[in-house]
mmCIF file of C-alpha atoms and ligand atoms in Angstrom:
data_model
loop_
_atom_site.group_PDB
_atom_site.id
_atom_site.type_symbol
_atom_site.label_atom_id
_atom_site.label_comp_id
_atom_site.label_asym_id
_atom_site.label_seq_id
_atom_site.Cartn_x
_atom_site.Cartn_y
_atom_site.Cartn_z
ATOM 1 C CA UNK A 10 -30.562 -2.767 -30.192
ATOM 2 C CA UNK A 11 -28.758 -2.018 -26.601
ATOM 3 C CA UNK A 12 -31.193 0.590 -25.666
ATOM 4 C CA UNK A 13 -34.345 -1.231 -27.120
ATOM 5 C CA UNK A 14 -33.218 -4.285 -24.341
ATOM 6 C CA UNK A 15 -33.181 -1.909 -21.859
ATOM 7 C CA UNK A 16 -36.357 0.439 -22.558
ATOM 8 C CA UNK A 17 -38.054 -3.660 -22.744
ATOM 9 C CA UNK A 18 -36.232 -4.617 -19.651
ATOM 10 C CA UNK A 19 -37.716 -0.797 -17.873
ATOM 11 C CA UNK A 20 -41.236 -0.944 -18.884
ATOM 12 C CA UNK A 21 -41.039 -4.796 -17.387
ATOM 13 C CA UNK A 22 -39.495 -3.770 -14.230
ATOM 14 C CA UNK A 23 -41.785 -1.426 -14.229
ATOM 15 C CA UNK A 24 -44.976 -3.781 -15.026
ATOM 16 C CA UNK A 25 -43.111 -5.913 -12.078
ATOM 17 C CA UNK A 26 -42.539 -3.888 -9.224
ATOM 18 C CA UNK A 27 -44.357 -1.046 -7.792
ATOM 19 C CA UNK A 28 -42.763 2.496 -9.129
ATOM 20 C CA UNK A 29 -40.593 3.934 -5.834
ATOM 21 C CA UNK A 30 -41.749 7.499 -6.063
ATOM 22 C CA UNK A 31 -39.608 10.234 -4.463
ATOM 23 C CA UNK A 32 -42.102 13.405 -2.385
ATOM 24 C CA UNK A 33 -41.001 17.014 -2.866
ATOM 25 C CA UNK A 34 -37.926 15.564 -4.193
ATOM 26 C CA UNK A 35 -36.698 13.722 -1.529
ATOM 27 C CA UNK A 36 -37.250 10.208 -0.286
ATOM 28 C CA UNK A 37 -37.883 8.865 3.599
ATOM 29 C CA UNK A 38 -36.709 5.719 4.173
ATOM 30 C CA UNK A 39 -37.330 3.854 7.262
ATOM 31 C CA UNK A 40 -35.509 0.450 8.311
ATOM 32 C CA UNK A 41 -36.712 -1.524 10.884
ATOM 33 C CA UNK A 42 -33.392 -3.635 12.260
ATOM 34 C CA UNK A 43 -32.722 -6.020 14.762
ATOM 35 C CA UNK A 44 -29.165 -6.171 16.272
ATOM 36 C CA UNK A 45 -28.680 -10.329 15.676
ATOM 37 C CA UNK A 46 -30.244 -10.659 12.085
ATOM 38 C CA UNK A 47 -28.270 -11.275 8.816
ATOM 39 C CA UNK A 48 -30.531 -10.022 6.593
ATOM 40 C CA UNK A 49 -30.200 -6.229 8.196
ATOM 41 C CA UNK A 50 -26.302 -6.717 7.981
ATOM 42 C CA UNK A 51 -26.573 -7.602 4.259
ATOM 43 C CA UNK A 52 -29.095 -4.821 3.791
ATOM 44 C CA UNK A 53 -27.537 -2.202 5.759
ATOM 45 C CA UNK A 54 -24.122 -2.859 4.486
ATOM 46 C CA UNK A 55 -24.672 -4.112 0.875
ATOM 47 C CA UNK A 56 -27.532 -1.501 -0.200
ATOM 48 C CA UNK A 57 -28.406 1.338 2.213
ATOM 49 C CA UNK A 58 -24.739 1.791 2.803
ATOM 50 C CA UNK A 59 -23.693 2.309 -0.319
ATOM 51 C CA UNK A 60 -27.168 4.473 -1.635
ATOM 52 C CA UNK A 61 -26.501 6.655 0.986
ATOM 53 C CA UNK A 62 -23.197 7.531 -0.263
ATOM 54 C CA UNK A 63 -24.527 8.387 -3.549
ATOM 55 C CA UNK A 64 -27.339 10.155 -2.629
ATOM 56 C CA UNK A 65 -27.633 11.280 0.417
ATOM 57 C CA UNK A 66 -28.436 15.064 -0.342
ATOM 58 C CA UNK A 67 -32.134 13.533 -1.425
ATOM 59 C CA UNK A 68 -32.593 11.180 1.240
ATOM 60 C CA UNK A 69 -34.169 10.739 4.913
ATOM 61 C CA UNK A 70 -33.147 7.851 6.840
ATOM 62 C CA UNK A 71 -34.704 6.907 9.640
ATOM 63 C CA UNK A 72 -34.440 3.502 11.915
ATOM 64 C CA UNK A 73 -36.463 2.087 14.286
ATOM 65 C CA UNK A 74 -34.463 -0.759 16.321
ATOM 66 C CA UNK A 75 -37.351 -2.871 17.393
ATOM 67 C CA UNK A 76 -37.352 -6.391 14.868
ATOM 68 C CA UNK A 77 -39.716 -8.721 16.202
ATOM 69 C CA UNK A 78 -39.160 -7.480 20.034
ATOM 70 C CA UNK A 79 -42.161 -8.406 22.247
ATOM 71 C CA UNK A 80 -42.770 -6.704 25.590
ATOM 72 C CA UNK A 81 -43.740 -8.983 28.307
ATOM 73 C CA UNK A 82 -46.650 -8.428 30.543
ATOM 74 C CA UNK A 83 -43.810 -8.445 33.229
ATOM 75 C CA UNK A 84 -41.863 -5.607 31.912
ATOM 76 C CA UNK A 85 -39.348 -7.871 30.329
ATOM 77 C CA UNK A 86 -38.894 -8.117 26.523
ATOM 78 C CA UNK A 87 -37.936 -10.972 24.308
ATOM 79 C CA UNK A 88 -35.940 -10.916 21.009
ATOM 80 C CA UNK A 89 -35.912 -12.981 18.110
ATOM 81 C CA UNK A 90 -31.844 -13.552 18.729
ATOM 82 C CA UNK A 91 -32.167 -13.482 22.562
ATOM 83 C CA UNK A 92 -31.320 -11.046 25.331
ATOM 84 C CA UNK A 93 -27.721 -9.768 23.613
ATOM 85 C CA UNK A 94 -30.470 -8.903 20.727
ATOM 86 C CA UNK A 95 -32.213 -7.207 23.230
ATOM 87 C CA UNK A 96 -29.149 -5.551 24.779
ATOM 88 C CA UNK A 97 -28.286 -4.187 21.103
ATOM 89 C CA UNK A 98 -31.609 -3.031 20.195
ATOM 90 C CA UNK A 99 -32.236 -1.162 23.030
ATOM 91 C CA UNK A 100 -28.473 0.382 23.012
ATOM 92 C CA UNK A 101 -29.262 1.057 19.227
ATOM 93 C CA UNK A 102 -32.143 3.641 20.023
ATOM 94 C CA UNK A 103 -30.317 5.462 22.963
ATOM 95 C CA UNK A 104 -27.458 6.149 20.868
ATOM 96 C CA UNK A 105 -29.939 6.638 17.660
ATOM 97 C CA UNK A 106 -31.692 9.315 20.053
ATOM 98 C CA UNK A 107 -28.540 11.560 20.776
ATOM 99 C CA UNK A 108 -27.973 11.531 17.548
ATOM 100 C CA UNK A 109 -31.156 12.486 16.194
ATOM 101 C CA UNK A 110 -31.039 15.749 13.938
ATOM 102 C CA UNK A 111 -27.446 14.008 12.567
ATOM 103 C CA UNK A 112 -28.294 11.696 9.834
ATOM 104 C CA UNK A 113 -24.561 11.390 8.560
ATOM 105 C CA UNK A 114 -23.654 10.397 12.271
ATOM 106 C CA UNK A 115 -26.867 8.065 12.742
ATOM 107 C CA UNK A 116 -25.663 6.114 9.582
ATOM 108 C CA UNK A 117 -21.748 6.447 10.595
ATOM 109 C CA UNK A 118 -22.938 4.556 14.056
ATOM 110 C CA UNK A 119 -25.815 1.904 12.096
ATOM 111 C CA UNK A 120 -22.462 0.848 9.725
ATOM 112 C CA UNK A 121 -19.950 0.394 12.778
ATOM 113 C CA UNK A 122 -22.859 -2.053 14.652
ATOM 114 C CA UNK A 123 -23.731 -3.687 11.752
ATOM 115 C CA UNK A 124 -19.758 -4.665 10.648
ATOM 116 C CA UNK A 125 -17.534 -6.739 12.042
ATOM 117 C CA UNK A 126 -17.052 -7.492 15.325
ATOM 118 C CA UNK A 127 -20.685 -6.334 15.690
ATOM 119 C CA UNK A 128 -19.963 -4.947 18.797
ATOM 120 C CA UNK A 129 -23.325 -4.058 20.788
ATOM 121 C CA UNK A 130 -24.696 -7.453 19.577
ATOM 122 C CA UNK A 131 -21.444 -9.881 19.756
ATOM 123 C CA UNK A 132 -19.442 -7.954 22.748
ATOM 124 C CA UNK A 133 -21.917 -6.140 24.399
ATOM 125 C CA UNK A 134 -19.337 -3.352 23.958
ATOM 126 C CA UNK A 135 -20.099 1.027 23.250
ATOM 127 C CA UNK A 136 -17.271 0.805 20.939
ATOM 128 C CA UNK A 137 -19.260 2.458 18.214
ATOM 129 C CA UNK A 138 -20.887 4.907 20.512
ATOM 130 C CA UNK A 139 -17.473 6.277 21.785
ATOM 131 C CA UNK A 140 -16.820 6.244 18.450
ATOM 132 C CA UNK A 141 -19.976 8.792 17.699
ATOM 133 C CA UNK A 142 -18.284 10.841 20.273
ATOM 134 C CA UNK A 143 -21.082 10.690 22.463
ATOM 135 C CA UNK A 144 -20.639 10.322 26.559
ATOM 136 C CA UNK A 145 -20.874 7.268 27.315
ATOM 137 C CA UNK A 146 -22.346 7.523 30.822
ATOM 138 C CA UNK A 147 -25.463 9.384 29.316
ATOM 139 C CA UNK A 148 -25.862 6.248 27.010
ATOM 140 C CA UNK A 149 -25.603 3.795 30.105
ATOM 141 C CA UNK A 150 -28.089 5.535 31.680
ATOM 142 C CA UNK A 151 -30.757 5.338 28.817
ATOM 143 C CA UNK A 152 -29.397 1.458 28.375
ATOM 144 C CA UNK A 153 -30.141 0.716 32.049
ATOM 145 C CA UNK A 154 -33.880 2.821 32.421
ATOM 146 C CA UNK A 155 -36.470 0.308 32.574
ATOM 147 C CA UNK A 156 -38.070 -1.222 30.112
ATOM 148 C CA UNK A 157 -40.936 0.356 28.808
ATOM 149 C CA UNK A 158 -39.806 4.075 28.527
ATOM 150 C CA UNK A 159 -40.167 6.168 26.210
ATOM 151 C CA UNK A 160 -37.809 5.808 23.195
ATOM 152 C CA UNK A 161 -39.185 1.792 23.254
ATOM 153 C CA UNK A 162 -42.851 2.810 23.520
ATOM 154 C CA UNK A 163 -42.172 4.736 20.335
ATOM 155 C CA UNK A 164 -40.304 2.303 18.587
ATOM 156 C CA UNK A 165 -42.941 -0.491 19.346
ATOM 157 C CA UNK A 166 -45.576 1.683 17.874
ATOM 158 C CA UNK A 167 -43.177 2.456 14.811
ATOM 159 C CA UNK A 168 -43.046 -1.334 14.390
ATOM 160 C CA UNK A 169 -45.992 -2.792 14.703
ATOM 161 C CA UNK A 170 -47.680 -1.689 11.263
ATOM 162 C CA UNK A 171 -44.382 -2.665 9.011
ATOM 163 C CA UNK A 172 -44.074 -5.732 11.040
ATOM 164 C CA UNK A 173 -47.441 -7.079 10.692
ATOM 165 C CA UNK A 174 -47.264 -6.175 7.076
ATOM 166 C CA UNK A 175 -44.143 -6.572 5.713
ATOM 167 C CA UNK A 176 -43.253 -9.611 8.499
ATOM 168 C CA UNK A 177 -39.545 -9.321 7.747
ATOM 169 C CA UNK A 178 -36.666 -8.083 9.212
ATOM 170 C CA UNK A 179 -35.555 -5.604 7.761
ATOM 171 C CA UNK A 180 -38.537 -4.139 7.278
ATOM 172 C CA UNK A 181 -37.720 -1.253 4.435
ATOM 173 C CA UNK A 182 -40.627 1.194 4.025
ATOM 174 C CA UNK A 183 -40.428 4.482 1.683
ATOM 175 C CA UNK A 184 -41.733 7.398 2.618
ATOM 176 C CA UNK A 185 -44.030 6.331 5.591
ATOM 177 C CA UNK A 186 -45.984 4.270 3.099
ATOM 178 C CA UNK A 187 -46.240 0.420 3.485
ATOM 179 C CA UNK A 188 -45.414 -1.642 0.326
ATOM 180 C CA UNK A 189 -44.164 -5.509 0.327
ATOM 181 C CA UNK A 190 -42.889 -5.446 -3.222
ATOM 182 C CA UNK A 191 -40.904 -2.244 -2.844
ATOM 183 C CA UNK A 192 -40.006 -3.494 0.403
ATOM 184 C CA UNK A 193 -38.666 -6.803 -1.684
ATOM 185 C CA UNK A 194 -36.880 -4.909 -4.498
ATOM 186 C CA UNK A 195 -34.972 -2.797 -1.962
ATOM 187 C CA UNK A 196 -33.131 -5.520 -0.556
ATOM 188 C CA UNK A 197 -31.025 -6.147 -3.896
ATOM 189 C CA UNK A 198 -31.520 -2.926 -6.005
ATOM 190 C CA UNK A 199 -32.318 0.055 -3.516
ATOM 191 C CA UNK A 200 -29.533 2.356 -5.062
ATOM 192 C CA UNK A 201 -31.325 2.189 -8.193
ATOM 193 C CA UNK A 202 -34.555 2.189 -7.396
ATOM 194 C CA UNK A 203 -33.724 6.065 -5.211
ATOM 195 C CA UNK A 204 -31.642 6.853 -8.910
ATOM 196 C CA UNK A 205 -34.936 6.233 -11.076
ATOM 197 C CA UNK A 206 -36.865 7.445 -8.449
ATOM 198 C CA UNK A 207 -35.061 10.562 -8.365
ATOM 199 C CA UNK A 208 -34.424 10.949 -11.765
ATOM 200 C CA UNK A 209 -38.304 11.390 -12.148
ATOM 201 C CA UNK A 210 -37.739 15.608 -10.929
ATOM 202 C CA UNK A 211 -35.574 16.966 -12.659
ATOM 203 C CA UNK A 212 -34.672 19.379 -10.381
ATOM 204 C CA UNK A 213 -32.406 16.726 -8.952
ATOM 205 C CA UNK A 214 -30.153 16.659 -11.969
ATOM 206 C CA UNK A 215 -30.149 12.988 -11.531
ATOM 207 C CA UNK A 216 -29.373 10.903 -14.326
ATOM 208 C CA UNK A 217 -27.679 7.468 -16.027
ATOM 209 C CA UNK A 218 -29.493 5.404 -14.146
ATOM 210 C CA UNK A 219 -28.534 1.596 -13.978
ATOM 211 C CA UNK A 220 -31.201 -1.429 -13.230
HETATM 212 C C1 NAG B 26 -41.404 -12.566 32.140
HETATM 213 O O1 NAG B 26 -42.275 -13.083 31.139
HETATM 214 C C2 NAG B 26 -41.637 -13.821 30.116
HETATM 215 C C3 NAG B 26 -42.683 -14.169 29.048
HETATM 216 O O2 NAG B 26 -43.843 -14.681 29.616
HETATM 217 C C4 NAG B 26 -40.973 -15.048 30.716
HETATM 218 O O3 NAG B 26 -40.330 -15.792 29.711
HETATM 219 C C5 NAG B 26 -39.946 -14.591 31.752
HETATM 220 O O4 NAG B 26 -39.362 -15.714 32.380
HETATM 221 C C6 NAG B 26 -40.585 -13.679 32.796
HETATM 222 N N1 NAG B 26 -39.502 -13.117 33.600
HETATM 223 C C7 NAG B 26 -39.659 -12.856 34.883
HETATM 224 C C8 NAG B 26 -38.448 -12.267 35.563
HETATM 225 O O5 NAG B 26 -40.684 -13.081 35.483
#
C-alpha cells in the first residue's frame, strides 16, 4: 500500500514538474543571488546548503552575483536593495573570483554572507573574506576598480538570459539550461530533486531517495 502511494505520488511529480536530469553524471548548478534578498538567504541556506553537503562529489556550483543590477549609462549601477546591495554584490564576485577552482571554499564564503549578521550586505564588513583566508587588500582593490570591469561585464552577461526568463531572484538554473518549473521546484525540494536525478546512473551508487 506504502509503496503504491509513493510510485502514484512519483509518476505525478513526475507528470508535474520537469525531470532534473544529471550530464555525464554530474549536475551544474548556477544561482543567480543578490546580497539584500530573502529569498537567496532561504535558498542558499535552507536547500543548496544542505544538498551540497550530501552531494557534493556530483555537483558544480556556480554563482553569478548580479540579481536585478542595472548599469547606468553613467557608469553607476543600481540594485534592487540599494547601494549596500551593490556594495555586496560586487564584493561577492571579487572574492567569488579568488576563489574560483575552490568550490568547497566558494560555498564556505556564499554560507558566511548569506547568515547572520550578513556581513558584506548589513556591515559592509570582509569578515567572511578574511575568513576565506584571502588578502584582503587584493579584495579592496577589485571592490574599488570601476564599475564596468571585467568580472561585472561577465556577470551581467551571465544574468541577463535567467533574469529575463526566470525573473526571480534567485534565479536557479541546472546545467546551463533555462527551465522556470525546475527553477520553482528547487526552491523547496532541490536535495531531492539532485538524489532522483542522480539516482538515474547508476554509477553514482545513489539511492533511497525521498520526495
Ligand atoms: C547616474 O545615473 C543614475 C540613473 O540614471 C542616476 O540615478 C544617478 O543619480 C546618476 N549618478 C550620477 C553621479 O550622475
Amino acid at each position: 500500500m506504502a509503496v503504491t502511494y509513493s510510485l502514484l505520488l512519483l509518476s505525478l511529480l513526475a507528470l508535474a514538474n520537469a525531470q532534473l536530469e544529471a550530464v555525464n553524471g554530474r549536475i551544474k548548478i548556477t544561482t543567480g543571488t543578490t546580497s539584500g534578498c530573502g529569498d537567496t538567504v532561504n535558498f542558499i541556506t535552507n536547500q543548496l546548503s544542505d544538498a551540497y553537503e550530501e552531494y557534493k562529489e556530483f555537483l558544480d556550483i556556480e554563482f553569478v552575483p548580479w540579481g536585478r543590477t542595472v548599469q547606468n549609462a553613467n557608469g553607476t549601477q543600481t540594485c534592487q536593495f540599494g547601494p549596500n546591495d551593490c556594495f555586496a554584490n560586487r564584493l561577492h564576485r571579487c572574492v567569488l573570483d579568488q576563489l574560483k577552482g575552490n568550490q568547497q571554499a566558494q560555498m564556505d564564503y556564499m554560507r558566511c554572507e548569506f547568515s547572520t549578521p550578513y556581513p558584506s550586505y548589513l556591515q559592509r564588513s570582509y569578515e567572511c573574506a578574511a575568513a576565506a583566508g584571502l588578502n584582503l587588500v587584493t579584495i579592496d582593490i577589485c571592490v574599488a576598480t570601476p564599475v564596468g570591469d571585467h568580472l561585472d561585464a561577465a556577470a551581467q552577461a551571465a544574468a541577463a538570459e535567467p533574469m529575463a526568463t526566470i525573473d526571480f531572484v534567485p534565479s536557479i538554473v541546472f546545467n546551463d539550461q533555462i527551465d522556470v518549473d525546475l527553477h520553482t521546484a528547487a526552491r523547496s525540494r532541490l536535495k531531492s530533486m539532485i538524489c532522483f536525478a542522480l539516482a538515474d546512473v547508476p554509477e553514482t551508487g545513489v539511492t533511497n531517495c525521498q520526495i
